Amino acid sequence: MGIRELRIHGVGGSPGERLLGLTHPDQAVVVGEGRPTVFLARRRNRRIEGYDWGGLTSGSVWQPLWVLLLPFTLVNVAGWAHPAPDSISGRRLRALRALVHVSGALLTASWVVWTAIIMVDHLGDRWLGQHIGLRVAGVEPRVVGMVLGGLVTLGVMGALWAVARSSRARFEAVEADPAPQDDPERVSGWGLHEGLEDASFFAHETDMNERLAWHVGVIAVSALGLLGATVASYDADRLALGEVLVVLGAAQLAVVGLLAAVSWTARPADPASPAALRPPPGLPAAAVTLAIALTNGVFAGLTLLAMRLTPGRQEPWGPELALLDVFVVVVLVWGIVAAVWVITHQRRGDAGELPVRTAPVGRELDGVDPVMRAAVARARGLAAAGHDAARPLTWFAWLFLLAAAAASALRIEPTWPFLSAPAEPTVAGRAAAWLLPSLVAIAIVAVWRSARVPSLRRGIGILWDVLTFWPRRFHPLAVRPYTERAVPELQARIRHLVASDDGLLVSAHSQGTVLAAAALAPLDDAEVARVGLLTYGSPLTTLYGRIFPAYLGSAMLLRLRGRLEAGPAGWRNLWRATDPIGGPVIGADGDPVVDLECPDPATGPASTELSEDDRDPEPLRRPWIELRGHSYYYREAAYKAAVTELTAALRRPPA
C-alpha cells in the first residue's frame, strides 16, 4: 500500500524509459501491457510508473501515407469543433452535424471522381488508349485503357475501404474494459450532447459500421455516375469527367456556405469571457474548406503529372483544373499573411521584468543579459502565436473559399463544359504543375523523417495527435484514432491503482493531460476523489478548449476540478509563458490555486542551495542560461514541490 505516481507523456512518439527520467531500458520494468502500449516503472522505485502510448501514433511503417487521408481527418474534426451546448440550439447543432456528414460524403465522391480523372481519362484513355495504343483481344485501345483505369480506380477506393475496415476492427472494436453486451449505450447512436464524461463516448462500433457502409454506397453511386458520363461523352473530344467534378465542387461550396452560416451565428457562452479563450468563428466550415482545398490541390498536381505522360498534346486544360491558378495564388498570399502575423506576435513579446545580470564574468549568474532578454521576449511572443494558431488556418479557408467562388463566377459558362479553364496555362498554373506534386512528396518525407528527427517529430506529432484524438464519427476514412485504445487502457490502470493503493497521483504532460482528463472524466466520484492530478504544458484550454469547447471547454474542466477537490489532493497545473502549447487550464490568466507559472529561464536555485546527493535522475534546471518552453517540466522546482504536496495530501483520509 502507498501512493503511486502515474506519468503520461505528450507528443513525440514513444519515450520509453525516458518517461521515468531514466537513461537505460534495464533501469525500468514492465508492470502492465497494452496494445501496443506499455506501463513501465522504475526498477529502484516501483511507486513511480508511466504509461507509454506513443506506439499508437508513431509505430506504423505506413504512417507517412496517412498524409493522403488528412482531408478525411479534417472533415471528421469539423464535426467535433462545434460550439458548446449552451451556445447553440439543439436544432442548429443537428443541422451542423448533418451538413458535416453531407460534406464528408461529397468529399468521398470527389476522391472517386479525381481518381477516375487521373486513371480513366489521362492514363487510361489518353495515354494507354491513344498515345500507346494498347489493344487486347482486338478490343479498341481506348476501351482497353478506360477499363483498366476504371479497375485501378475501384482498386484504390477498395484499398481505402479495407484500411478503414481493418483499423476499425483493431481500434474501435477493441475495449480494455468491455461493458455488458446488453448495455444499450454500446449499440445506440451518439447522443446529441454526449461528451467525454459519458462512459460510452469511445464505444460506438455499431455506428462506425453504419457510417462505413454509407460511404461505400457513396463510392458505388459515384462510380455509376462516372460510368454514365464516360459512355455519354465517349465520342466527344474528351471524357466529361471534369464536368462531374465541377458539379460536385458547386455542391461542396453550397454546403460549406450553409455550414458557415449555421456555425458562425452561434452566440458565445459567456460574452464577457476573454477573447483569448473564444474559438475562431465558423471553425467547422473552415475545417471542411481546408479538406476541400487540400484534396483539390493534391489531385490537381497529380493530374498534371499524369498529363506529362502524353508528350506533344497541347489540349487546353479541362474544367477540373479551372481553379488551379487560384489555389496557388491563395497559398502564396496566405503564406505572406501568416508570416507577417507570426512576426507581429514575436515582436509583441516582452521580458522587461527580468532582472539585469550584475555578476561579473566568472561568477554565478544572477540575471539576464540583453541577448537572453531578447530571446525570452521572442519565445513569449511565439508562444502567444502558438496558442492562437487556429486563427490563421481559418484565414486560409476563408481566403480560398472567397477566391474559388469569385473565380468560378467569372469563368462559368452557360453551356458545356460549365466551367472554363484558361486556354493557356498561366504562370501560376505552370508553377502549380511542379509545386503541388512536390508538396505531397515533401509532406510524406517529413512524416517519415519525423521518426528520426526529434524537433520535426514534435511539430508533426502535435498536429497528428490533435486530429486523431477524436472518434471517426463524421468520416470513417479518417486516420484511425489512438484514443479508442489509450483512454480505456488508462482508465483500467487508474481503476486498478486506486483500488489497490492508498491513492494515485496522475502526472501528465502536454497531450497526456488531454488523455488524463478524458480518462478521469467518466469515473465515479469515489474513484476521482482518491486521485491527485498534476498537469504541465497542458493544451486543455489553450488549444482544445478553444477548438472543441463542447467537449473540453471551461464548464467540463471546472466540473473535473470540483470532483478532484472533493478529495484530499485536487489539481495543480504548471505552465510557462514561453510554452507555445501549454498554458493555464482555469481561465485565460489561470487560477492562483490550480495554475502555477514556472519562470523560464529558471531563477534558481543557486549552486550553494543544491543538495550534494546527486542520485536524483531528474535534477533541477540550471538558472538563467536556458529556455525550455514546452519541455523538461520534471526538472522544475515547482514540479517537485507539487508532487510532494499532492502526495502528502493523498495520505490524508478524505473528509
XYZ file of C-alpha atoms in Angstrom, residues 203-506:
304
model
C -17.654 2.824 -27.591
C -19.739 3.165 -30.761
C -18.603 0.348 -33.021
C -22.092 -0.132 -34.453
C -22.211 3.476 -35.607
C -18.790 3.083 -37.224
C -20.056 0.105 -39.219
C -23.076 2.075 -40.406
C -21.018 5.082 -41.496
C -18.514 2.915 -43.334
C -21.341 1.161 -45.185
C -22.848 4.560 -46.056
C -19.616 5.789 -47.616
C -19.248 2.536 -49.552
C -22.651 3.393 -51.016
C -21.383 6.879 -51.912
C -18.437 5.286 -53.724
C -20.761 2.954 -55.641
C -23.124 5.756 -56.694
C -20.181 7.919 -57.758
C -18.742 5.078 -59.833
C -22.077 4.581 -61.601
C -22.322 8.300 -62.318
C -18.822 8.320 -63.777
C -19.661 5.312 -65.933
C -22.659 7.161 -67.346
C -20.597 10.298 -68.006
C -17.904 8.221 -69.732
C -20.384 6.480 -72.024
C -22.209 9.732 -72.829
C -19.011 11.575 -73.814
C -17.149 8.706 -75.475
C -17.439 10.209 -78.964
C -16.545 13.731 -77.838
C -13.052 15.249 -77.924
C -12.531 14.234 -74.285
C -14.400 12.489 -71.485
C -16.753 14.634 -69.421
C -15.385 13.578 -66.029
C -14.228 17.099 -65.271
C -17.800 18.328 -65.570
C -18.876 15.815 -62.918
C -16.220 17.246 -60.621
C -17.457 20.797 -61.282
C -20.972 19.791 -60.205
C -19.547 18.215 -57.042
C -17.464 21.324 -56.377
C -20.518 23.552 -56.644
C -22.350 21.322 -54.169
C -19.381 21.462 -51.788
C -19.273 25.259 -51.903
C -23.007 25.403 -51.182
C -22.714 23.040 -48.205
C -19.739 24.958 -46.797
C -21.692 28.195 -47.096
C -24.595 26.698 -45.153
C -22.201 25.239 -42.603
C -20.562 28.625 -42.090
C -23.959 30.257 -41.558
C -25.024 27.612 -39.033
C -21.781 27.660 -37.024
C -20.894 31.367 -37.345
C -24.063 32.780 -35.838
C -23.819 30.767 -32.614
C -23.662 33.143 -29.650
C -20.714 32.828 -27.238
C -21.477 31.019 -23.986
C -20.021 33.873 -21.983
C -19.816 37.213 -23.851
C -17.625 38.557 -21.057
C -15.013 35.796 -21.494
C -11.568 36.937 -22.701
C -11.019 36.950 -26.455
C -8.027 34.648 -25.902
C -10.441 31.853 -24.932
C -13.040 32.340 -27.655
C -12.862 29.969 -30.631
C -12.397 31.498 -34.087
C -15.825 31.814 -35.738
C -17.018 29.188 -38.175
C -14.440 26.535 -37.279
C -16.409 23.556 -38.710
C -16.800 25.305 -42.069
C -13.124 26.305 -42.054
C -12.012 22.713 -41.400
C -14.192 21.377 -44.236
C -12.880 24.085 -46.566
C -9.297 23.107 -45.727
C -10.155 19.494 -46.557
C -11.616 20.522 -49.921
C -8.647 22.753 -50.729
C -6.110 20.047 -49.876
C -7.980 17.423 -51.886
C -8.282 19.576 -54.989
C -4.736 20.885 -54.720
C -3.130 17.458 -54.337
C -5.205 15.755 -57.034
C -4.728 18.656 -59.437
C -0.976 18.272 -59.023
C -1.195 14.522 -59.665
C -3.346 15.196 -62.733
C -0.678 17.484 -64.132
C 1.897 14.753 -63.605
C -0.317 12.306 -65.488
C -0.691 14.781 -68.361
C 3.089 14.780 -68.829
C 2.941 11.117 -69.865
C 1.426 12.166 -73.192
C 4.072 14.482 -74.706
C 3.108 16.698 -77.578
C -0.529 17.093 -76.569
C -1.435 20.778 -76.454
C -5.060 20.397 -75.451
C -6.423 23.086 -73.114
C -6.908 22.157 -69.511
C -10.185 20.573 -68.568
C -12.655 22.189 -66.161
C -11.192 20.187 -63.258
C -8.116 22.446 -63.458
C -10.034 25.686 -63.891
C -9.208 26.925 -60.372
C -5.666 25.620 -60.107
C -4.026 29.015 -60.526
C -6.401 30.424 -57.893
C -5.261 27.768 -55.419
C -1.589 28.615 -55.917
C -2.198 32.349 -55.540
C -4.189 31.749 -52.343
C -1.366 29.638 -50.890
C 1.205 32.349 -51.643
C -0.936 35.183 -50.278
C -1.794 33.244 -47.144
C 1.859 32.347 -46.606
C 2.782 36.037 -46.630
C -0.089 36.972 -44.305
C 0.730 34.131 -41.888
C 4.414 35.106 -41.818
C 3.513 38.724 -41.007
C 1.158 37.513 -38.283
C 3.858 35.344 -36.670
C 6.460 38.137 -36.837
C 3.976 40.567 -35.293
C 3.319 38.226 -32.382
C 7.023 37.611 -31.937
C 7.726 41.330 -31.647
C 4.961 41.761 -29.081
C 6.764 39.527 -26.613
C 8.115 41.306 -23.586
C 10.612 40.319 -20.887
C 11.159 43.647 -19.211
C 10.546 42.335 -15.687
C 13.574 40.005 -15.698
C 16.449 41.233 -13.511
C 19.621 42.515 -15.145
C 22.736 40.445 -14.738
C 25.122 42.099 -12.286
C 27.504 39.209 -11.625
C 30.923 39.708 -13.256
C 32.475 37.240 -15.671
C 33.457 34.015 -13.949
C 30.736 34.305 -11.287
C 27.409 32.549 -10.970
C 24.632 34.262 -12.922
C 22.038 36.365 -11.115
C 20.012 37.713 -14.064
C 19.898 38.001 -17.854
C 21.970 39.939 -20.336
C 20.391 41.779 -23.313
C 20.782 38.774 -25.633
C 18.937 36.424 -23.271
C 16.261 39.056 -22.574
C 15.581 39.366 -26.315
C 15.431 35.571 -26.658
C 12.895 35.333 -23.818
C 10.768 38.088 -25.371
C 10.760 36.297 -28.747
C 9.862 32.992 -27.116
C 6.953 34.574 -25.247
C 5.681 36.219 -28.412
C 5.863 32.968 -30.377
C 4.138 31.148 -27.522
C 1.209 33.576 -27.769
C 1.076 32.899 -31.512
C 1.061 29.153 -30.878
C -1.942 29.457 -28.566
C -3.859 31.199 -31.370
C -2.607 29.021 -34.242
C -6.119 28.011 -35.302
C -6.932 31.568 -36.369
C -4.549 31.854 -39.377
C -5.714 28.430 -40.551
C -9.262 29.757 -40.722
C -7.945 32.723 -42.720
C -6.643 30.314 -45.363
C -10.033 28.609 -45.506
C -11.972 31.854 -45.965
C -9.471 33.188 -48.493
C -9.693 30.002 -50.544
C -13.477 29.920 -50.309
C -13.921 33.510 -51.458
C -11.307 33.239 -54.221
C -12.804 29.991 -55.550
C -16.330 31.427 -55.544
C -15.201 34.628 -57.298
C -13.143 32.799 -59.939
C -15.984 30.346 -60.595
C -18.421 33.215 -61.108
C -16.062 34.807 -63.637
C -15.297 31.604 -65.546
C -18.677 29.916 -65.543
C -20.240 29.189 -68.932
C -23.949 28.719 -69.667
C -23.219 25.658 -71.829
C -20.990 22.611 -71.616
C -18.313 22.353 -70.149
C -19.880 24.610 -67.428
C -16.568 25.949 -66.143
C -13.782 27.067 -68.432
C -10.082 26.818 -67.694
C -7.578 29.254 -69.166
C -6.827 28.363 -72.774
C -3.122 28.550 -71.989
C -1.661 27.711 -68.571
C -0.957 30.849 -66.567
C 2.281 31.473 -64.701
C 0.581 30.306 -61.508
C -0.667 27.217 -63.321
C 2.798 26.312 -64.551
C 4.156 26.814 -61.049
C 1.431 24.538 -59.690
C 2.459 21.799 -62.108
C 5.700 21.466 -60.129
C 4.743 22.866 -56.729
C 1.730 20.726 -55.842
C 3.229 17.255 -56.523
C 6.379 18.363 -54.718
C 4.381 19.403 -51.638
C 2.798 15.939 -51.418
C 6.194 14.259 -51.616
C 7.676 16.680 -49.071
C 4.816 16.033 -46.631
C 5.255 12.253 -46.865
C 9.039 12.503 -46.430
C 8.602 14.899 -43.490
C 6.352 12.429 -41.648
C 8.808 9.617 -42.407
C 11.762 11.680 -41.205
C 9.896 12.733 -38.062
C 10.587 9.277 -36.617
C 14.293 10.178 -36.580
C 14.363 13.949 -36.003
C 13.036 14.943 -32.535
C 12.258 18.578 -33.397
C 10.366 17.544 -36.534
C 8.612 14.742 -34.663
C 7.339 17.178 -32.041
C 5.827 19.582 -34.568
C 4.157 16.886 -36.672
C 3.124 14.975 -33.562
C 1.177 17.944 -32.226
C -0.864 18.169 -35.433
C -1.363 14.426 -35.709
C -2.303 13.795 -32.091
C -4.866 16.615 -32.059
C -6.514 15.495 -35.294
C -6.620 11.800 -34.383
C -7.848 12.239 -30.805
C -11.482 12.168 -31.906
C -13.512 9.068 -32.886
C -14.385 8.722 -36.561
C -17.972 9.778 -36.092
C -18.104 12.049 -39.150
C -15.867 10.248 -41.640
C -14.881 6.551 -41.431
C -11.948 7.018 -43.848
C -10.132 9.400 -41.481
C -6.882 8.333 -39.827
C -7.715 5.916 -37.036
C -7.905 7.461 -33.539
C -5.436 6.303 -30.905
C -7.827 7.228 -28.093
C -10.024 4.193 -28.790
C -7.257 2.224 -27.093
C -5.369 4.757 -24.998
C -8.280 6.124 -22.953
C -9.820 2.741 -21.949
C -6.355 1.353 -21.097
C -5.526 4.368 -18.978
C -8.891 4.167 -17.236
C -8.308 0.488 -16.452
C -4.883 1.218 -14.949
C -6.184 4.134 -12.887
C -9.006 1.992 -11.514
C -6.566 -0.787 -10.643
C -4.130 1.529 -8.847
C -6.890 3.400 -6.998
C -8.363 0.126 -5.780
C -5.044 -1.417 -4.719
C -3.236 1.592 -3.193
C -3.908 4.411 -0.773
C -4.150 6.951 -3.581
C -2.843 7.870 -7.003
C -1.016 10.906 -8.354
C -1.639 11.248 -12.098
